[in-house]
CSV table of C-alpha atoms in Angstrom, one decimal:
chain,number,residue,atom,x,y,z
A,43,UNK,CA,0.0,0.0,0.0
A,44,UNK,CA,1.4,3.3,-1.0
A,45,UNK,CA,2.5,5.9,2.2
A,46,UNK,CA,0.2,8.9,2.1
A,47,UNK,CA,3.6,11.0,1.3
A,48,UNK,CA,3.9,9.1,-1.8
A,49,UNK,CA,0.2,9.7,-2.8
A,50,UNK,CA,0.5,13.3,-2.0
A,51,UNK,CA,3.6,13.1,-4.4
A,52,UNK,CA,2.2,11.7,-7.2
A,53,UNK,CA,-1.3,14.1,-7.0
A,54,UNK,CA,1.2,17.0,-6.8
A,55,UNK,CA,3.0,16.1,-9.5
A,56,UNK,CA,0.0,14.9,-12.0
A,57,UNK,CA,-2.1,19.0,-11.0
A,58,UNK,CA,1.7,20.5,-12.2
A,59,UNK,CA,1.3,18.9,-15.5
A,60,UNK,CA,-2.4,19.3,-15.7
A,61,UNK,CA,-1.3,22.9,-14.7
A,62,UNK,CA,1.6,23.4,-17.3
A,63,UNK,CA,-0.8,22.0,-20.3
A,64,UNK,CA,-3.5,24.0,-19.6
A,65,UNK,CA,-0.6,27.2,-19.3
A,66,UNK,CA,0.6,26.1,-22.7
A,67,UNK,CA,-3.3,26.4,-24.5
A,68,UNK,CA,-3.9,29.5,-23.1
A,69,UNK,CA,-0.5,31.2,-23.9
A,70,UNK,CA,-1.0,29.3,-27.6
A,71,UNK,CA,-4.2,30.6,-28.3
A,72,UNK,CA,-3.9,34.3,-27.0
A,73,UNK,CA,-0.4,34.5,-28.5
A,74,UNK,CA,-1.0,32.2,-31.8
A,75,UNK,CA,-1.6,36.0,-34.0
A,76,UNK,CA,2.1,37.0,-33.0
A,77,UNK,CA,3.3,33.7,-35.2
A,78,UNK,CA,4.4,32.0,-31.6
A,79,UNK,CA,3.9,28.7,-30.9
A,80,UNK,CA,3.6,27.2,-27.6
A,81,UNK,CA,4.4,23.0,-26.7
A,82,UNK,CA,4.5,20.9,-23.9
A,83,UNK,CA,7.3,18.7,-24.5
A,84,UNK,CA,7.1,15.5,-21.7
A,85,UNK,CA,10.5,13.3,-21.5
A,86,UNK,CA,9.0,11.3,-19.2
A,87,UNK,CA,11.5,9.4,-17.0
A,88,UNK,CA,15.2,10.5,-17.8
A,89,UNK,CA,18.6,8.5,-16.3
A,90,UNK,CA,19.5,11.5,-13.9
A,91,UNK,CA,20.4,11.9,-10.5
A,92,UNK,CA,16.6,12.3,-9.8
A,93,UNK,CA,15.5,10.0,-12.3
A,94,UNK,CA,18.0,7.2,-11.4
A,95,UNK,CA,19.6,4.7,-13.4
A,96,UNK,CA,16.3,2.5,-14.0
A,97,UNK,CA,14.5,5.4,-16.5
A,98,UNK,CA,14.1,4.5,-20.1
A,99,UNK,CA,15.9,7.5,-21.6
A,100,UNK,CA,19.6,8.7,-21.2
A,101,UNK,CA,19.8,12.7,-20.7
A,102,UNK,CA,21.4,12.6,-24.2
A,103,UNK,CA,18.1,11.3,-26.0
A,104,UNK,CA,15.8,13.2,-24.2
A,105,UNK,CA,18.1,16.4,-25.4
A,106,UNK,CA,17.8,15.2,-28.7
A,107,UNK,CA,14.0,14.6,-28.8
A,108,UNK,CA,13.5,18.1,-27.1
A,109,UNK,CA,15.9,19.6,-30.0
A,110,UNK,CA,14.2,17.7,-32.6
A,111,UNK,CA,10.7,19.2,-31.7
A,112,UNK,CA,12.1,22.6,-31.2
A,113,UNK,CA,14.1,22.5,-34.6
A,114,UNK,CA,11.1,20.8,-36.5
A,115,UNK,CA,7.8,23.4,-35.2
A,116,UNK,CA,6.5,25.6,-37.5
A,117,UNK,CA,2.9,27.5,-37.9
A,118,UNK,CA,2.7,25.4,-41.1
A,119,UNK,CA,2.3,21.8,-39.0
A,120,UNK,CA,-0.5,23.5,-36.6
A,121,UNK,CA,1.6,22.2,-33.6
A,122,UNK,CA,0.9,24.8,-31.4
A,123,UNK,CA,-0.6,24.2,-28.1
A,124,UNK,CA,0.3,20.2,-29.2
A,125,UNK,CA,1.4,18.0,-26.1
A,126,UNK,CA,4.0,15.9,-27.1
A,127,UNK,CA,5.3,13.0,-24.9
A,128,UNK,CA,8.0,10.3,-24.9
A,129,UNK,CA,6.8,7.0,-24.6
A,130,UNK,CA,8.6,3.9,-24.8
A,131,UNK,CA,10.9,5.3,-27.6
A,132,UNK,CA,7.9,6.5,-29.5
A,133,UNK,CA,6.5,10.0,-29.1
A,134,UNK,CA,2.7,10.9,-29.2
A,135,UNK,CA,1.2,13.6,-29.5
A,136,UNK,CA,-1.3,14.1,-26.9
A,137,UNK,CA,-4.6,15.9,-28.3
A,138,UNK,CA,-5.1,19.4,-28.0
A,139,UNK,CA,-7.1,21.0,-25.2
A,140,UNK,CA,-10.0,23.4,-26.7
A,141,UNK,CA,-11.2,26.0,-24.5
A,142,UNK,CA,-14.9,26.5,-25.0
């Protein structure tokens, strides 16, 4: 049975991400008509210090899948306010939150 700390943990962590993607459609859509685009980029678990040596992704791939997205987003591709996150060597892109 999980320790209330680690419960508290995980809820804090999953409302920071809920947090940052909802962040990332607001500053998309109400900055979009400047040409700006706005992503939530997730590497999921990296081999860090914090992560520790059982994560699937060395700090070198993660780097490179962060540079990749950053290097490839354009207005053309409609990727803005797009969360994309690293799963199991594949990346998905999440769909896109619509404010109503």
């Amino acid at each position: 049975m999980a320790s209330d700390s680690a419960r508290a943990a995980a809820s804090a962590d999953k409302i920071t991400k809920a947090a940052l993607s909802m962040l990332t459609v607001q500053d998309a859509q109400s900055l979009a008509e400047q040409g700006l685009i706005f992503m939530f980029i997730s590497p999921e678990w990296v081999k860090t210090d914090l992560g520790n040596k059982k994560a699937d992704l060395t700090p070198e791939k993660s780097a490179i899948f962060v540079f990749d997205l950053l290097v490839s987003a354009t207005i053309a591709y409609n990727w803005n306010s797009t969360i994309f996150v690293w799963t199991g060597g594949t990346i998905t892109m999440e769909p896109r939150c619509r404010a109503r």
